[in-house]
Each structure stands twice: as structure tokens, then as C-alpha cells.
Tab-separated table of C-alpha atoms in Angstrom:
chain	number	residue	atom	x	y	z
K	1	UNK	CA	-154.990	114.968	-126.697
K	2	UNK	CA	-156.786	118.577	-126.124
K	3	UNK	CA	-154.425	121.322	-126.793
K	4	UNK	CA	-156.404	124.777	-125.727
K	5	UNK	CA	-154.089	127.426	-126.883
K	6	UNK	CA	-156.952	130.390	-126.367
K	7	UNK	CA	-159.262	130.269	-123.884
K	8	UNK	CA	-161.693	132.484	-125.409
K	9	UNK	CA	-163.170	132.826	-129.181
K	10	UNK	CA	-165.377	135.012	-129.369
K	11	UNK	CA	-167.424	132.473	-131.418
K	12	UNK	CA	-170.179	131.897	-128.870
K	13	UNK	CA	-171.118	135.704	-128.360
K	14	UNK	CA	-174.115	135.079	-130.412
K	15	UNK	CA	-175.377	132.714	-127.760
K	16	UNK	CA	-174.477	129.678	-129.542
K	17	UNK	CA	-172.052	126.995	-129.361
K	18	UNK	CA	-170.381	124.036	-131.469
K	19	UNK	CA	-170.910	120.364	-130.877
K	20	UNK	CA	-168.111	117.759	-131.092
K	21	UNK	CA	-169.468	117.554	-134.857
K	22	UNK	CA	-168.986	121.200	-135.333
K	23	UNK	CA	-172.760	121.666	-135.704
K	24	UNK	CA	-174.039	124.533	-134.177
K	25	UNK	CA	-176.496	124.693	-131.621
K	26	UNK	CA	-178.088	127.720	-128.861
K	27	UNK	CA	-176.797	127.713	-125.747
K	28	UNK	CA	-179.718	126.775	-124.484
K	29	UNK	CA	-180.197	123.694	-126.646
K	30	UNK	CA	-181.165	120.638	-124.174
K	31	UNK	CA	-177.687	119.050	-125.399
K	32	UNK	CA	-175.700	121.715	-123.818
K	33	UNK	CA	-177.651	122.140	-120.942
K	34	UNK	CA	-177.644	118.302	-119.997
K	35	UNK	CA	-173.751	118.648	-120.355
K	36	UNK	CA	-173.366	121.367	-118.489
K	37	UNK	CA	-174.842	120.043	-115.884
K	38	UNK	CA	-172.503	117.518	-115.905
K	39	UNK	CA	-169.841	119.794	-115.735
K	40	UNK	CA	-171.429	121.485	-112.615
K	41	UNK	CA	-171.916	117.895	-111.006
K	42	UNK	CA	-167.636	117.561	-111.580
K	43	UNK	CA	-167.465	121.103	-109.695
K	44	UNK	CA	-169.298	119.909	-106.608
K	45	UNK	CA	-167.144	116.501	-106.643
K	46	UNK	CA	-163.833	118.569	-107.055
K	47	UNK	CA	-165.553	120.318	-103.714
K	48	UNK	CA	-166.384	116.945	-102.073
K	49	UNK	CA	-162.569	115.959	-102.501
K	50	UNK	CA	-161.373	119.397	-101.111
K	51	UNK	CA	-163.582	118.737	-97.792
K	52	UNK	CA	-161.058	115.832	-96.705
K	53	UNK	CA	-163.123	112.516	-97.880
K	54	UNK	CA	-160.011	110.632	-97.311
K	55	UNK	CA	-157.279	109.447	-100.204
K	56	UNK	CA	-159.492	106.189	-100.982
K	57	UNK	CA	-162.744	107.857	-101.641
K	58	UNK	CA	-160.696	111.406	-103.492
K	59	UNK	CA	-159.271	108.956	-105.712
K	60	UNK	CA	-162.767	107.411	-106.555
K	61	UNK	CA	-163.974	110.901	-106.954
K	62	UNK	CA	-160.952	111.545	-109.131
K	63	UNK	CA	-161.358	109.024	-111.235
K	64	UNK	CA	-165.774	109.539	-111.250
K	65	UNK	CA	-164.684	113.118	-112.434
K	66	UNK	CA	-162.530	111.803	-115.447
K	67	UNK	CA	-165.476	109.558	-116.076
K	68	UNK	CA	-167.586	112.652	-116.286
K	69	UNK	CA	-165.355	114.220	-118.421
K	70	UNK	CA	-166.003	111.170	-120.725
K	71	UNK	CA	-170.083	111.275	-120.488
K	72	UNK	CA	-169.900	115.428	-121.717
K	73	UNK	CA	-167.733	114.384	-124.410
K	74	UNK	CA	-170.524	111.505	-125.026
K	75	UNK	CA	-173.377	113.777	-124.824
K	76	UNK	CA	-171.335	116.918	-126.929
K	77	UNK	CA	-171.363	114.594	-130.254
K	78	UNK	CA	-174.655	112.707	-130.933
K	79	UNK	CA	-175.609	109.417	-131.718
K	80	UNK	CA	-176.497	110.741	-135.028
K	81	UNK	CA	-172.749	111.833	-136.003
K	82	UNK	CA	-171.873	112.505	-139.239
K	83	UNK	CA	-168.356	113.533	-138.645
K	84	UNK	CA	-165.346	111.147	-139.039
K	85	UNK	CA	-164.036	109.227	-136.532
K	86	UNK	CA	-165.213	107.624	-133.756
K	87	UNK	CA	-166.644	109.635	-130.557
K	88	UNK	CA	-166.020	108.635	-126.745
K	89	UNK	CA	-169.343	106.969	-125.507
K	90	UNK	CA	-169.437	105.747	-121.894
K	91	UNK	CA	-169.407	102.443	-121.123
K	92	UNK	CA	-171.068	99.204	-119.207
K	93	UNK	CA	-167.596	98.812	-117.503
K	94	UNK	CA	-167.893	102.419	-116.495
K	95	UNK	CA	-171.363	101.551	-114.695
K	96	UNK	CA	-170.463	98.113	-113.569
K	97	UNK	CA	-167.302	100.029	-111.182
K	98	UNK	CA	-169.728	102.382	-109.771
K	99	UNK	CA	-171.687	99.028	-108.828
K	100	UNK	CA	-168.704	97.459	-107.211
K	101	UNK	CA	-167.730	100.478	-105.270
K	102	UNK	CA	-171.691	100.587	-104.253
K	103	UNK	CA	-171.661	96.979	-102.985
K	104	UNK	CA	-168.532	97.465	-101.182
K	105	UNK	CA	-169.201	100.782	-99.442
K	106	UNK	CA	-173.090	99.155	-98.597
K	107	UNK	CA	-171.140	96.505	-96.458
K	108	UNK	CA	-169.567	98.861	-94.399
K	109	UNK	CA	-172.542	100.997	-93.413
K	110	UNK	CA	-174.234	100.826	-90.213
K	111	UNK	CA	-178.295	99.621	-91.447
K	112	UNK	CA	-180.691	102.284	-91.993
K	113	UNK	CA	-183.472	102.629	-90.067
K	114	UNK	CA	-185.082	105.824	-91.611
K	115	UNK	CA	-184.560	108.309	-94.236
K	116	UNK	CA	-181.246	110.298	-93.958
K	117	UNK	CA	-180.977	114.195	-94.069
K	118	UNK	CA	-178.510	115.855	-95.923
K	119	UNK	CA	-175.638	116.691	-93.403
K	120	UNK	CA	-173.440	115.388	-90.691
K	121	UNK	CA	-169.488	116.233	-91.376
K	122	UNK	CA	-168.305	118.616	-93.696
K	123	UNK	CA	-167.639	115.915	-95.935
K	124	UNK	CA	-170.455	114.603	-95.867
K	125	UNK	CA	-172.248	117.050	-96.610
K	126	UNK	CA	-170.513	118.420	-99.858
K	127	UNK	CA	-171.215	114.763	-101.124
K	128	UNK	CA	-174.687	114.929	-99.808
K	129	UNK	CA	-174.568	118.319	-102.166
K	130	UNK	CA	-173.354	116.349	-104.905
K	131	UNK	CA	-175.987	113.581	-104.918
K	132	UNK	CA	-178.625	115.913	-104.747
K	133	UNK	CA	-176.919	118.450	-108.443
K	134	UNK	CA	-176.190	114.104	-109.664
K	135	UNK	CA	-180.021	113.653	-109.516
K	136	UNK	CA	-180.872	116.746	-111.138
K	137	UNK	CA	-177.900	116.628	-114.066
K	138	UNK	CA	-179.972	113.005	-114.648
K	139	UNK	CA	-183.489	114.759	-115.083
K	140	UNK	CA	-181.812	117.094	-117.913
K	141	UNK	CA	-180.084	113.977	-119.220
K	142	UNK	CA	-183.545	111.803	-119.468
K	143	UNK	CA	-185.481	114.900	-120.749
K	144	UNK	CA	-182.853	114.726	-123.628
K	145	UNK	CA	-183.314	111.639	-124.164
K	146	UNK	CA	-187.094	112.170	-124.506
K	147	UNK	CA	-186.546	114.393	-127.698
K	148	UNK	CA	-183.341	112.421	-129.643
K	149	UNK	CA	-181.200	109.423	-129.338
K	150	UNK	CA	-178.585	109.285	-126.756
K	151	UNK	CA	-176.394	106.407	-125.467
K	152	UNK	CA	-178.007	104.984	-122.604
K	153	UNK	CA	-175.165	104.277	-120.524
K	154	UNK	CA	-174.814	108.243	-119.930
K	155	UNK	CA	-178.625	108.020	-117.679
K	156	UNK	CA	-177.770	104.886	-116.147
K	157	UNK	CA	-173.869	105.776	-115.045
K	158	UNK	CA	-175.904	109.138	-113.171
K	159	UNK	CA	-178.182	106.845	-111.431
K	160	UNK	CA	-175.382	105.131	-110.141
K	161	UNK	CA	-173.438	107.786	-109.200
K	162	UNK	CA	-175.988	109.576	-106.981
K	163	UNK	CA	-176.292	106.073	-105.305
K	164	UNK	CA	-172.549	105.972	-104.920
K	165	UNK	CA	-172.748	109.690	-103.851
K	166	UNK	CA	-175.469	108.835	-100.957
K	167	UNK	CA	-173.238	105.898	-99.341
K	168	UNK	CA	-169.788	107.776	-99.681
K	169	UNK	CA	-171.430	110.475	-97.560
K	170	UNK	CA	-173.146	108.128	-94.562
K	171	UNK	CA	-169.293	106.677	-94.651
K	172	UNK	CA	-168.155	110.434	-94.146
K	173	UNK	CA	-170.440	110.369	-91.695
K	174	UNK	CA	-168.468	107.303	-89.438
K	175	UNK	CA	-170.047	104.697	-91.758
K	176	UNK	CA	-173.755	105.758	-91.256
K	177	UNK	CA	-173.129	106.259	-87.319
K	178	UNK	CA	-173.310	110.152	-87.792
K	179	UNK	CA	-175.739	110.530	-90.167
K	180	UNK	CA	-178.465	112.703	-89.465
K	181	UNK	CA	-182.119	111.191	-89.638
K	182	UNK	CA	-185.481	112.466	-90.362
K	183	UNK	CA	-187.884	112.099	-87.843
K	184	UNK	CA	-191.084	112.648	-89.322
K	185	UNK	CA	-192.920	115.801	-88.181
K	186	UNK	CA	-189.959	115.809	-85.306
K	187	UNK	CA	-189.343	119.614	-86.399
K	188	UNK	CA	-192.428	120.667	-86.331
K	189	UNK	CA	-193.627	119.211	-83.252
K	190	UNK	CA	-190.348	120.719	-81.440
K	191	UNK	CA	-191.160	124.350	-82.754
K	192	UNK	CA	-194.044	124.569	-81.080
């Protein structure tokens, strides 16, 4: 359990921060940045959940945000640890659920018959939000990943996520009825 008795410590002042191994790294060490993206990603779920998804798709998000809470903690120690005891590393079973919601959300969905702009309800569109900060978080993720080991299963649970993001917002969106579509060079043909 995490017991944060002091919010502040005056330790990172210096513009630099521990890892879960207590080695210290800058701020703006690739490490910290890929997990703080992830933290950012949690913000715009715990947004997505406050714009009314519904209690089914709030308690996936609840639970994805735990999960994300898991891949920082991943990410904050790496695969190189030195320290004592054994750190939280996401999963296959953490992927594979993301999967399962996937399929079963994909059944739902009315078919697509061209690209979908971010939009629609107000729901929809804070998930749309989310997808597009999920697919970014992965880019700082992989370009970690470039420079020193990391456990896969952090890249590949983003992946799915933005997925997952994409068809929980065309259900927002009265399973896919709603969603708004790009018409290519519609816009700029109407403004004319």
C-alpha cells in the first residue's frame, strides 16, 4: 500500500526526480516523460467518465485507469532493476481484456463506411480526446523503447486501448449511428 503523508519534498526542485529504484533521473528523462504521459492519458479518461459514458463503460474506464496506474509503476522501475523486490509489470491478461471488450463493443457498432471525425456527443467526444493523448502517450512509450529495455506489454496494452477508446466513443455516439464522418474535400468544397 502507498501511504503519502507529504505531498511535496522539495527533492525535485533541481529538476530531477527518483525512479521506483531510487535512481535519479531529469525530469525530462524519456522515462518520465513516457509516464507522464500516461498519467495525462488517466486525466482525460477520468474526463471521459465525468461526460456520462454510462455505468458499464465508467466502470471499464475505471478499471483501464487502475490498469494505467499499473503500466507508470511498470515504466517508473526498469527492466534493468537492481533494487529488491519484485516491480509491477503489466500483463498479457491485462491486454487480452482490452481485446475482449474490443470484440464485444465491435459487434454492436453500426459498419463503417468511411473514416470517423472526432465528435458527435459530449461523450463521445472526450473519448475521441482520449484516443487521440492514448496514441501519442504510445509514440513516447515506443521512442523509449528505442533507447533501453522496457516490458513490451506496456506498447501493446496502449495500442489496444486507443482501439478500445475509438469504439467506446462511436457507441457514445448511438453505436456508430451518430458518428460524424469525413467526407473527403466535403469542407472545402462547401466553403466556397
Amino acid at each position: 500500500m502507498v501511504y503519502l503523508n507529504r505531498i511535496y519534498t522539495k527533492s525535485g526542485d533541481a529538476g530531477q526526480t527518483s525512479l521506483g529504484n531510487d535512481t535519479r533521473v531529469a525530469k525530462t528523462d524519456r522515462r518520465i516523460i513516457a509516464y507522464g504521459g500516461i498519467d495525462e492519458l488517466n486525466s482525460f479518461i477520468g474526463l471521459a467518465i465525468a461526460a456520462d459514458v454510462g455505468e458499464k463503460t465508467a466502470n471499464r474506464l475505471r478499471h483501464i485507469q487502475n490498469d494505467l496506474f499499473d503500466l507508470g509503476a511498470d515504466l517508473c522501475v526498469p527492466e534493468s532493476n537492481n533494487s529488491s523486490g519484485t516491480p509491477l509489470r503489466a500483463t498479457a491478461e491485462q491486454v487480452e481484456t482490452l481485446e475482449r471488450w474490443i470484440d464485444e463493443i465491435t459487434e454492436s457498432l453500426s459498419p463503417l463506411s468511411s473514416f470517423v471525425l472526432p465528435g458527435g456527443s459530449p461523450a463521445a467526444a472526450h473519448l475521441h480526446v482520449a484516443r487521440a493523448v492514448c496514441r501519442s502517450v504510445e509514440i513516447g512509450v515506443l521512442e523509449l523503447a528505442a533507447r533501453e529495455p522496457i516490458n513490451p506489454h506496456v506498447a501493446v496494452y496502449l495500442n489496444r486501448l486507443s482501439d478500445l477508446l475509438f469504439v467506446l466513443a462511436r457507441q457514445c455516439n448511438d453505436g456508430g449511428r451518430a458518428d460524424v464522418l469525413w467526407v473527403p474535400g466535403g469542407d472545402a468544397r462547401a466553403a466556397k
